[in-house]
Amino acid sequence: MTSLDPARDRRAADDGDAARWRELYDDAPCGYLTATDDGTLTRVNATFCTWTGHRREALLGTRLQRLLPVGDRILWTTACLPRLRTTGAVAETMVEVVSADGARRAALLSATRRPPGDGEPAELRVVVFAAHERRRHERELVDALRRAREAESQRVQAEQEMRRRALRDDLTGLPNRAALVERLEEDLTGRPREGVGVLLVDLDHFKAVNDSLGHAAGDELLVLVAERLTAAVRGSGLVARLSGDEFVVVDELADDARAAAVAERLIEVLTAPVVLQDLEIVVSASVGVARSVAGEGAERLLHRADVAVHRAKARGRNCVEVHDPDHVDPAAGRLRLLGELRQGIERGELVVHYQPRMDLRGDRLAGVEALVRWQHPERGLLPPAAFIGVAEESGLVRRLGARVLDEALAQTAAWARAGGAPVEIAVNLSARQLADADLVPLVERTLERHGVAPALLTLEVTETALMDDPDAALLTLTALKRLGVTLAVDDFGTGYASFTYLQRFPLDELKIDRSFVAGMEGSRGDAAIVATCVQLARSLGLRSVAEGVETAAQREALVSLDCDMAQGYHYARPLPADELARWAGRR
Ligand code: C2E
Ligand code: CA
Ligand code: CA
């Protein structure tokens, strides 16, 4: 279709091309935006306008961040814009875009930045994909997770109910010894300070009643005693039958005087005359009292009450003895531990053990997790549970964490020097460390000092620590991410993290809590939770790691769920560095 004027033909073709390009730009199946370095919009395509209901004229000259709700705005200005300036690109960030009618639409946003040059200022080029479907899919997963958790808690409740029934004493209907111990443990851990009182009531001469009037009368007496004790505490305390003629009353007892008063009342109600087989008899009882001190367990508390009741009987029955624990100040115990730990850290008593993390596809060693222990000069090798608590409370955990990081990275560098494939190293961060302003520079310095590539380091943060102060955590994680380290959410499933936050944190890895993995074979609820966690991880683009894998069956199940990595005693316990090297050599 050439005419006699080639110049005009070319012009027409160019015009046609420009129209085609404009059409491609405007009607593309996604939003296209360009903006200046501070986010001010310079061009928007028609799709974006139709999709959001904003007029083009209204958009041009405003800032992109004004179209985002506040959380996403923080994400965009504190994470995306700086990243665009340093690396020139951000990929697939999940945000919500506020439409003209105020509705929020889920969107997936990718951007590149053309640096300034040839007299032109820098330009941001942003592609926006509608993400309803993906968001809906994720909601479904979260719902499934919630339902699985609910099913699981119902199952646990049903199980507890069955156990409760098994925990009754047949004769009196009172809780039995097992139930008592369980309840006491709950009370004691729920409120780990003094003041839980145990009154052990032992009937005097019960054997004589049994022998002279027969077992039926003996039983009748026990039922009556149970009723009297229950009436005496009237709902404020718990009454249980320990064995034979021994009963226990648990009550809140602020001091020894109050304890003695309650004990006297119990003796009083018991000594009222009883008619058994037309015979009026008078029972008496001895009572041993013990009040809990901080950190005390149920068995020890019961034992002290038992010691007291024996003393009461020895003193001539029908009386009360209160056990004095020669009570060491529990606060002093913690202070001493803290002092020792501080010294221990300085003296290099912390040791780091390493537990293999296996790639489930191919079953090969992918990395290790660093787990701290304390080589205590008198008490031997202590697990973190024995000292992380006080360290966290006091803030000493920052120093401890810095030591562990240093040691772990030194070891990683040593392994790298020894040859072989580079080992990824995972290190745990506590909530305090996450809130520490010095964390990011500390990590950066330590990586540099040992010449370890940031990509080899994974930092594990628990779900609970993340949710302590999610906004602060977002900023810290974003800064850590910028260093190039890998970020994992630890103990996932135990902390009820808000999904909105979870997807906003720049995470790379989701560690499924070992309690769910442990229940996988027995409990259908746990299996569903693990399956959902794996899917959730995939949908968020995270790798999934199952912890606490102890059996081949669990490993098989995880492989079939397409879980990425696993860690647990099935492969190896946490080992000292040299043993780990030998373990790896044997495989
Ligand atoms: P975590 O991060 O969940 O670490 C995994 C724990 O599970 C470790 O206990 C490990 O020995 C144990 N484990 C591994 N495989 C299995 C298994 O198959 N079955 C069972 N039952 N357990 C398994 P560990 O070493 O006692 O550490 C306990 C916790 O202490 C850690 O839990 C972590 O939260 C904390 N922790 C350990 N090292 C550090 C540290 O350097 N800094 C901080 N802040 N916390 C640490
Ligand atoms: Ca961990
Ligand atoms: Ca964990």
XYZ file of C-alpha atoms and ligand atoms in Angstrom:
635
model
C 0.000 0.000 0.000
C 2.749 2.463 -0.906
C 1.811 5.855 -2.293
C 4.001 8.162 -4.285
C 5.115 10.083 -1.202
C 7.443 7.849 0.919
C 8.031 10.573 3.552
C 4.311 10.873 4.183
C 4.006 7.079 4.334
C 6.706 6.908 6.996
C 5.012 9.656 8.998
C 1.709 7.814 8.787
C 3.412 4.579 9.814
C 5.091 6.356 12.763
C 1.783 7.842 13.776
C 0.210 4.397 13.488
C 3.034 2.963 15.631
C 2.632 5.616 18.299
C -1.109 4.962 18.434
C -0.426 1.230 18.727
C 2.074 1.785 21.551
C -0.321 4.089 23.366
C -3.058 1.525 23.023
C -0.758 -1.212 24.299
C 0.195 0.990 27.216
C -3.323 2.076 28.068
C -5.152 -1.226 27.644
C -2.501 -3.534 29.070
C -3.948 -6.112 31.493
C -2.158 -4.396 34.370
C -1.606 -0.921 35.745
C 1.442 0.987 34.476
C 2.697 4.012 36.336
C 5.757 6.177 36.073
C 6.880 8.436 38.864
C 9.720 10.641 39.987
C 12.126 9.543 42.709
C 9.829 10.688 45.500
C 6.880 8.782 44.054
C 5.114 11.692 42.301
C 3.121 10.193 39.420
C 4.042 11.404 35.926
C 2.080 8.900 33.827
C -0.682 6.389 34.503
C -2.369 4.067 32.056
C -6.108 3.703 31.493
C -6.300 0.224 33.051
C -5.088 1.586 36.365
C -7.654 4.425 36.207
C -10.537 2.083 35.359
C -9.480 -0.374 37.942
C -9.183 2.135 40.801
C -11.884 4.594 39.653
C -9.428 7.499 39.953
C -9.395 10.033 37.112
C -6.050 10.395 35.370
C -5.926 14.167 35.997
C -6.514 13.578 39.676
C -3.637 11.089 39.840
C -0.940 12.991 37.950
C 1.124 15.097 40.316
C 0.078 13.193 43.433
C 2.324 10.667 45.105
C 1.862 6.964 44.647
C 2.120 6.420 48.406
C -1.037 8.478 48.879
C -2.962 5.661 47.232
C -1.796 3.172 49.870
C -3.217 2.554 53.361
C -0.909 3.545 56.167
C 0.857 0.208 56.745
C 1.658 -0.169 53.059
C 2.673 3.447 52.907
C 5.335 2.742 55.532
C 6.414 -0.308 53.576
C 6.684 1.667 50.347
C 8.529 4.671 51.762
C 10.820 2.893 54.212
C 11.541 -0.278 52.302
C 10.645 -0.029 48.602
C 11.820 3.498 47.746
C 15.237 3.086 49.438
C 15.625 -0.308 47.807
C 14.801 1.121 44.386
C 17.481 3.718 44.928
C 20.122 1.184 45.941
C 19.384 -1.857 43.803
C 17.159 -0.384 41.099
C 14.285 -2.857 41.509
C 11.650 -4.237 43.844
C 9.762 -7.380 42.944
C 6.227 -8.510 43.715
C 5.372 -6.584 46.825
C 1.891 -7.240 48.164
C 0.018 -4.007 48.963
C -3.490 -2.646 48.988
C -4.502 0.241 46.730
C -7.251 2.572 47.874
C -9.832 3.159 45.116
C -11.778 6.361 44.517
C -14.734 4.859 46.405
C -12.499 4.145 49.402
C -12.457 0.376 48.855
C -9.114 -1.394 49.177
C -7.925 -3.683 46.434
C -5.124 -6.164 46.856
C -2.352 -5.562 44.361
C 1.024 -6.949 43.504
C 3.490 -4.237 42.769
C 6.819 -4.510 40.941
C 9.022 -1.564 40.107
C 12.292 -0.606 38.460
C 14.198 2.652 38.539
C 16.001 4.271 35.642
C 18.820 6.286 37.204
C 19.205 9.970 36.226
C 21.289 10.624 33.092
C 21.442 12.674 29.890
C 19.899 15.584 31.757
C 16.860 13.500 32.655
C 15.860 12.957 36.292
C 15.490 9.441 37.649
C 12.259 7.658 36.756
C 10.381 4.936 38.623
C 8.418 2.461 36.518
C 5.788 0.592 38.370
C 3.632 -2.328 37.267
C 0.532 -3.080 39.328
C -1.268 -6.398 39.094
C -4.708 -6.954 40.540
C -4.381 -9.685 43.100
C -7.899 -10.469 44.318
C -7.552 -14.063 43.388
C -4.278 -14.560 45.077
C -5.523 -12.738 48.163
C -8.641 -14.879 48.203
C -6.544 -18.006 47.944
C -4.416 -16.874 50.868
C -7.481 -16.055 52.934
C -8.728 -19.558 52.307
C -5.451 -20.956 53.511
C -5.582 -18.867 56.642
C -9.151 -19.964 57.251
C -8.119 -23.559 56.770
C -5.319 -23.039 59.255
C -7.720 -21.493 61.743
C -10.216 -24.312 61.283
C -7.487 -26.878 61.733
C -6.388 -25.126 64.916
C -9.974 -25.076 66.149
C -10.474 -28.740 65.347
C -7.270 -29.421 67.176
C -8.324 -27.487 70.254
C -11.694 -29.259 70.272
C -9.913 -32.561 70.120
C -7.663 -31.490 72.977
C -10.713 -30.416 74.984
C -12.470 -33.721 74.399
C -9.332 -35.521 75.435
C -9.050 -33.395 78.549
C -12.661 -34.141 79.433
C -12.000 -37.865 79.147
C -8.921 -37.527 81.291
C -10.854 -35.507 83.855
C -13.258 -38.402 84.157
C -10.355 -40.748 84.659
C -9.043 -38.441 87.322
C -11.894 -38.914 89.788
C -11.834 -41.005 92.875
C -14.628 -43.600 92.507
C -15.703 -43.666 96.114
C -15.974 -39.967 96.965
C -16.165 -38.399 93.497
C -13.292 -36.108 94.475
C -10.298 -35.515 92.207
C -7.669 -38.200 92.793
C -3.938 -37.853 93.281
C -3.111 -37.527 89.584
C -5.743 -34.833 89.146
C -4.496 -33.030 92.201
C -0.897 -32.982 90.990
C -1.996 -31.726 87.601
C -4.111 -28.936 89.086
C -1.352 -27.952 91.480
C 1.208 -27.768 88.675
C -1.162 -25.483 86.800
C -1.662 -23.258 89.822
C 2.027 -23.152 90.528
C 3.132 -22.296 87.017
C 0.247 -19.908 86.444
C 1.457 -17.853 89.355
C 4.999 -18.709 90.226
C 5.125 -16.915 93.549
C 4.444 -17.927 97.089
C 1.102 -18.565 98.635
C -0.436 -21.721 97.213
C -1.297 -23.629 100.358
C -1.561 -27.397 100.605
C -3.280 -28.847 103.670
C -2.829 -32.563 103.996
C -5.563 -34.020 106.198
C -4.952 -37.458 107.667
C -7.723 -39.083 109.724
C -6.622 -40.380 113.117
C -7.412 -44.029 113.913
C -9.137 -44.713 110.592
C -7.715 -48.219 110.581
C -9.543 -48.909 113.848
C -12.879 -47.889 112.277
C -12.262 -50.185 109.332
C -11.238 -53.074 111.515
C -14.033 -52.832 114.048
C -17.018 -51.672 111.942
C -16.056 -53.150 108.581
C -15.128 -51.700 105.177
C -18.650 -50.518 104.341
C -18.625 -48.272 107.403
C -15.120 -47.154 106.589
C -16.269 -46.164 103.103
C -19.243 -44.342 104.529
C -16.952 -42.364 106.791
C -14.677 -41.400 103.914
C -17.642 -40.125 101.883
C -18.796 -38.105 104.835
C -15.352 -36.601 105.382
C -15.243 -35.678 101.698
C -18.587 -33.883 102.026
C -17.551 -32.033 105.155
C -14.250 -30.864 103.700
C -15.937 -29.736 100.503
C -18.515 -27.788 102.480
C -15.808 -26.256 104.660
C -13.845 -24.754 101.773
C -17.079 -23.749 100.014
C -15.820 -23.299 96.486
C -12.749 -21.254 97.375
C -10.386 -24.190 97.514
C -9.950 -27.605 95.970
C -10.469 -30.867 97.842
C -8.900 -34.096 96.631
C -8.470 -37.604 97.970
C -4.841 -38.570 97.988
C -5.118 -42.182 99.128
C -6.882 -44.243 101.824
C -7.701 -41.801 104.580
C -5.583 -38.926 103.280
C -7.263 -35.852 101.834
C -5.777 -32.650 100.496
C -7.207 -29.171 100.505
C -5.554 -26.612 98.233
C -6.225 -22.997 99.002
C -4.769 -19.544 98.598
C -2.903 -18.950 101.859
C -1.235 -15.572 102.152
C 0.719 -16.354 105.323
C 1.299 -19.014 107.963
C -1.273 -17.502 110.346
C -3.979 -17.798 107.733
C -2.796 -21.337 106.957
C -3.113 -22.331 110.602
C -6.593 -20.780 110.789
C -7.845 -22.734 107.778
C -6.352 -25.938 109.200
C -8.109 -25.371 112.542
C -11.411 -24.932 110.773
C -10.938 -28.208 108.915
C -10.239 -30.036 112.155
C -13.296 -28.432 113.691
C -15.710 -29.573 110.976
C -14.249 -33.061 111.019
C -14.507 -33.552 114.765
C -18.296 -33.095 114.826
C -19.772 -36.486 115.873
C -20.690 -39.007 113.147
C -23.246 -41.794 113.344
C -22.025 -44.983 111.687
C -24.173 -48.144 111.996
C -26.077 -46.699 114.940
C -22.879 -45.888 116.719
C -21.938 -42.302 117.385
C -18.226 -41.864 116.962
C -15.909 -38.892 116.963
C -13.182 -38.728 114.367
C -10.154 -36.549 114.634
C -7.511 -35.604 112.117
C -3.983 -34.328 111.846
C -3.181 -31.625 109.348
C 0.142 -30.846 107.717
C 0.412 -27.520 105.947
C 2.918 -26.300 103.378
C 2.847 -23.020 101.502
C 4.522 -22.857 98.100
C 7.678 -20.902 97.517
C 8.505 -19.508 94.082
C 9.622 -22.086 91.582
C 8.395 -25.051 93.606
C 6.753 -28.025 91.898
C 3.635 -29.916 93.018
C 5.419 -33.063 94.162
C 7.816 -31.190 96.384
C 5.033 -29.113 97.886
C 3.025 -32.256 98.648
C 6.095 -33.866 100.111
C 6.583 -30.966 102.517
C 2.936 -31.187 103.583
C 3.496 -34.899 104.161
C 6.520 -34.214 106.343
C 4.396 -31.760 108.352
C 1.536 -34.227 108.808
C 3.938 -36.842 110.145
C 5.246 -34.342 112.640
C 1.670 -33.524 113.664
C 0.897 -37.194 114.248
C 4.099 -37.632 116.204
C 3.069 -34.699 118.406
C -0.047 -36.554 119.450
C -2.609 -36.333 116.640
C -5.568 -34.021 116.255
C -3.283 -31.100 115.621
C -1.703 -28.945 112.976
C 1.895 -28.530 111.808
C 3.079 -25.965 109.309
C 6.152 -26.805 107.294
C 8.867 -24.180 107.149
C 10.802 -24.508 103.919
C 13.896 -22.679 105.389
C 13.147 -20.552 102.646
C 15.865 -19.180 100.478
C 14.902 -15.943 98.820
C 13.966 -16.977 95.291
C 14.837 -13.559 93.856
C 18.334 -14.079 95.224
C 18.527 -17.350 93.275
C 17.786 -15.625 90.003
C 20.199 -12.824 90.780
C 22.920 -15.327 91.531
C 22.226 -17.162 88.266
C 22.354 -13.891 86.378
C 25.672 -12.944 87.999
C 27.120 -16.339 87.170
C 25.892 -16.096 83.604
C 27.428 -12.669 83.152
C 30.751 -14.052 84.394
C 30.298 -17.204 82.371
C 29.888 -15.209 79.169
C 33.083 -13.267 79.918
C 34.975 -16.449 80.731
C 33.914 -18.077 77.511
C 31.703 -20.714 79.110
C 29.076 -20.449 76.380
C 29.377 -23.150 73.787
C 27.485 -23.430 70.549
C 26.158 -26.710 69.237
C 25.041 -27.200 65.681
C 22.048 -29.127 64.442
C 21.886 -30.163 60.777
C 19.142 -28.758 58.580
C 18.363 -31.146 55.768
C 17.097 -30.428 52.299
C 14.125 -32.774 51.977
C 14.566 -33.041 48.240
C 17.661 -35.127 47.903
C 18.125 -35.598 51.630
C 21.356 -33.618 51.813
C 22.823 -31.331 54.445
C 21.726 -27.792 53.647
C 22.926 -25.984 56.726
C 23.003 -25.952 60.509
C 21.244 -24.142 63.324
C 23.399 -22.715 66.095
C 22.029 -23.537 69.556
C 23.691 -22.163 72.645
C 24.621 -24.151 75.772
C 26.351 -23.090 78.946
C 29.249 -25.149 80.238
C 28.633 -24.337 83.900
C 31.695 -24.958 86.112
C 29.647 -26.879 88.723
C 26.370 -27.851 87.113
C 27.706 -29.155 83.816
C 26.312 -28.482 80.361
C 23.081 -26.480 80.708
C 20.399 -26.229 77.994
C 19.158 -22.775 76.957
C 15.922 -23.300 78.895
C 17.976 -23.049 82.118
C 19.294 -19.550 81.451
C 17.778 -17.831 78.371
C 14.850 -16.695 80.541
C 16.931 -14.670 83.009
C 19.149 -13.450 80.191
C 16.109 -12.192 78.304
C 14.565 -10.579 81.383
C 17.713 -8.703 82.263
C 18.786 -7.733 78.775
C 21.954 -9.811 79.126
C 20.664 -11.785 76.163
C 22.011 -9.047 73.896
C 25.561 -9.824 74.984
C 24.831 -13.531 74.874
C 23.339 -13.263 71.398
C 26.301 -11.258 70.134
C 28.636 -13.997 71.425
C 26.633 -16.760 69.781
C 26.552 -14.887 66.470
C 30.286 -14.295 66.646
C 31.043 -17.916 67.477
C 28.674 -19.269 64.830
C 30.105 -17.097 62.082
C 33.690 -17.888 63.135
C 32.784 -21.560 62.837
C 31.134 -21.028 59.450
C 34.288 -19.309 58.209
C 36.400 -22.166 59.576
C 34.270 -24.734 57.762
C 34.531 -22.706 54.574
C 38.331 -22.649 54.905
C 38.370 -26.402 55.413
C 36.764 -26.779 51.985
C 33.562 -28.480 50.913
C 30.251 -26.868 50.121
C 29.482 -23.672 52.065
C 27.295 -24.314 55.075
C 24.329 -22.076 55.743
C 24.143 -21.045 59.359
C 20.959 -20.198 61.248
C 21.153 -18.166 64.451
C 18.305 -17.412 66.870
C 17.414 -13.839 67.773
C 15.513 -13.074 70.955
C 12.793 -10.432 71.246
C 15.205 -8.144 73.090
C 17.794 -8.412 70.370
C 15.193 -7.614 67.738
C 14.285 -4.441 69.634
C 17.955 -3.451 70.010
C 18.905 -0.429 67.931
C 22.428 -1.805 67.560
C 21.348 -5.128 66.063
C 21.707 -4.301 62.364
C 25.204 -2.774 62.614
C 26.213 -5.637 64.916
C 25.177 -8.245 62.354
C 26.893 -6.320 59.586
C 30.131 -5.940 61.561
C 30.205 -9.580 62.606
C 29.647 -10.823 59.045
C 32.446 -8.581 57.850
C 34.818 -9.568 60.626
C 34.602 -13.221 59.634
C 34.265 -12.659 55.921
C 31.035 -14.646 55.731
C 28.645 -13.901 52.861
C 25.374 -12.479 54.256
C 23.407 -14.941 52.132
C 24.807 -17.773 54.260
C 23.295 -16.348 57.448
C 19.698 -17.001 58.475
C 18.318 -15.137 61.470
C 15.428 -16.859 63.243
C 12.875 -14.734 65.041
C 9.901 -16.250 66.835
C 6.389 -15.400 65.767
C 5.765 -14.014 69.252
C 8.798 -11.712 69.135
C 7.623 -10.368 65.763
C 4.208 -9.556 67.146
C 5.614 -7.791 70.253
C 5.927 -4.591 68.274
C 5.176 -5.399 64.635
C 5.908 -1.948 63.272
C 9.332 -1.799 64.873
C 9.998 -5.382 63.786
C 9.123 -4.465 60.195
C 11.719 -1.705 60.146
C 14.441 -3.864 61.705
C 13.753 -6.831 59.446
C 13.725 -4.576 56.406
C 17.126 -3.226 57.381
C 18.459 -6.755 58.002
C 17.076 -7.848 54.670
C 18.964 -5.032 53.036
C 22.186 -6.549 54.365
C 21.323 -9.649 52.347
C 20.701 -12.067 55.224
C 17.899 -14.639 55.197
C 15.043 -14.207 57.669
C 13.019 -16.980 59.259
C 9.942 -16.963 61.469
C 10.555 -19.519 64.218
C 8.043 -21.639 66.175
C 5.417 -20.804 63.585
C 1.871 -21.731 64.547
C 2.289 -21.006 68.250
C 2.010 -17.228 68.199
C -1.123 -16.403 66.193
C 0.689 -13.841 64.070
C -1.637 -11.676 62.059
C -1.487 -12.788 58.483
C -1.491 -9.201 57.244
C 1.734 -8.605 59.106
C 3.234 -11.898 58.177
C 2.998 -11.133 54.497
C 4.375 -7.687 55.048
C 7.518 -8.803 56.832
C 10.343 -9.461 54.390
C 10.638 -13.100 55.464
C 12.246 -15.957 53.568
C 11.536 -18.963 55.707
C 8.801 -20.371 57.896
C 9.760 -22.874 60.611
C 6.861 -25.062 61.607
C 6.827 -25.547 65.353
C 7.928 -28.960 66.520
C 4.790 -29.479 68.616
C 2.786 -29.828 65.370
C 5.365 -32.076 63.756
C 5.372 -34.269 66.853
C 1.600 -34.701 66.629
C 1.534 -35.402 62.898
C 1.181 -39.160 63.082
C -1.246 -39.380 65.956
C -3.462 -36.372 65.566
C -5.244 -35.474 62.347
C -5.450 -31.868 63.488
C -1.696 -31.546 63.703
C -1.227 -33.147 60.303
C -3.642 -30.603 58.831
C -1.840 -27.748 60.548
C 1.508 -28.870 59.170
C 0.018 -29.258 55.673
C -1.505 -25.795 55.848
C 1.710 -24.226 57.105
C 3.585 -25.714 54.156
C 0.992 -24.337 51.736
C 0.937 -20.994 53.459
C 4.712 -20.782 53.191
C 4.507 -21.591 49.494
C 1.807 -19.031 48.872
C 3.907 -16.368 50.589
C 6.957 -17.435 48.614
C 8.750 -18.681 51.737
C 10.635 -21.905 52.173
C 9.164 -24.244 54.758
C 11.238 -25.908 57.441
C 9.843 -28.535 59.802
C 11.524 -28.749 63.181
C 11.619 -31.624 65.621
C 11.465 -34.416 63.027
C 12.099 -37.544 65.065
C 10.944 -40.446 62.902
C 11.271 -41.687 59.340
C 7.468 -41.656 59.101
C 7.379 -37.942 59.893
C 10.067 -37.335 57.285
C 8.065 -39.301 54.679
C 4.915 -37.347 55.467
C 6.793 -34.053 55.112
C 8.300 -35.126 51.790
C 4.838 -35.937 50.471
C 3.613 -32.507 51.609
C 6.490 -31.047 49.601
C 8.003 -29.371 52.636
C 11.419 -27.888 51.777
C 13.612 -28.635 54.768
C 13.672 -30.598 57.988
C 15.593 -30.670 61.201
C 15.389 -33.027 64.146
C 16.713 -35.957 66.136
C 15.832 -38.266 63.230
C 18.912 -36.827 61.527
C 20.999 -35.639 64.456
C 20.850 -33.876 67.789
C 22.617 -30.540 68.106
C 26.323 -31.463 68.129
C 29.611 -29.745 68.977
C 31.314 -28.434 65.830
C 33.875 -31.242 65.546
C 31.272 -33.963 66.032
C 29.058 -32.338 63.445
C 31.918 -32.445 60.938
C 32.401 -36.165 61.677
C 28.654 -36.758 61.353
C 28.617 -35.024 57.961
C 31.655 -37.050 56.889
C 29.924 -40.333 57.694
C 26.924 -39.593 55.507
P 14.356 -23.526 68.872
O 14.918 -22.369 68.138
O 12.994 -23.949 68.499
O 15.410 -24.689 68.688
C 15.099 -26.006 68.449
C 15.111 -26.778 69.726
O 14.502 -28.045 69.474
C 16.491 -27.071 70.276
O 16.410 -27.119 71.690
C 16.752 -28.464 69.743
O 17.688 -29.185 70.516
C 15.370 -29.068 69.855
N 15.175 -30.161 68.925
C 15.751 -30.331 67.724
N 15.328 -31.455 67.138
C 14.456 -32.036 67.981
C 13.686 -33.230 67.936
O 13.711 -34.012 66.984
N 12.882 -33.498 68.994
C 12.831 -32.654 70.070
N 12.009 -32.985 71.078
N 13.541 -31.514 70.150
C 14.353 -31.209 69.111
P 17.443 -26.323 72.580
O 18.800 -26.393 72.002
O 17.223 -26.767 73.975
O 16.953 -24.844 72.410
C 15.735 -24.420 72.946
C 15.410 -23.017 72.547
O 16.328 -22.084 73.126
C 15.519 -22.769 71.052
O 14.372 -23.254 70.449
C 15.659 -21.277 71.018
O 14.394 -20.666 71.114
C 16.437 -20.970 72.283
N 17.849 -20.736 71.918
C 18.811 -21.631 71.681
N 19.972 -21.013 71.360
C 19.720 -19.692 71.400
C 20.511 -18.511 71.152
O 21.696 -18.558 70.809
N 19.890 -17.313 71.297
C 18.581 -17.217 71.637
N 18.049 -16.015 71.750
N 17.807 -18.292 71.853
C 18.373 -19.518 71.744
Ca 15.322 -21.683 66.196
Ca 11.717 -23.419 66.826
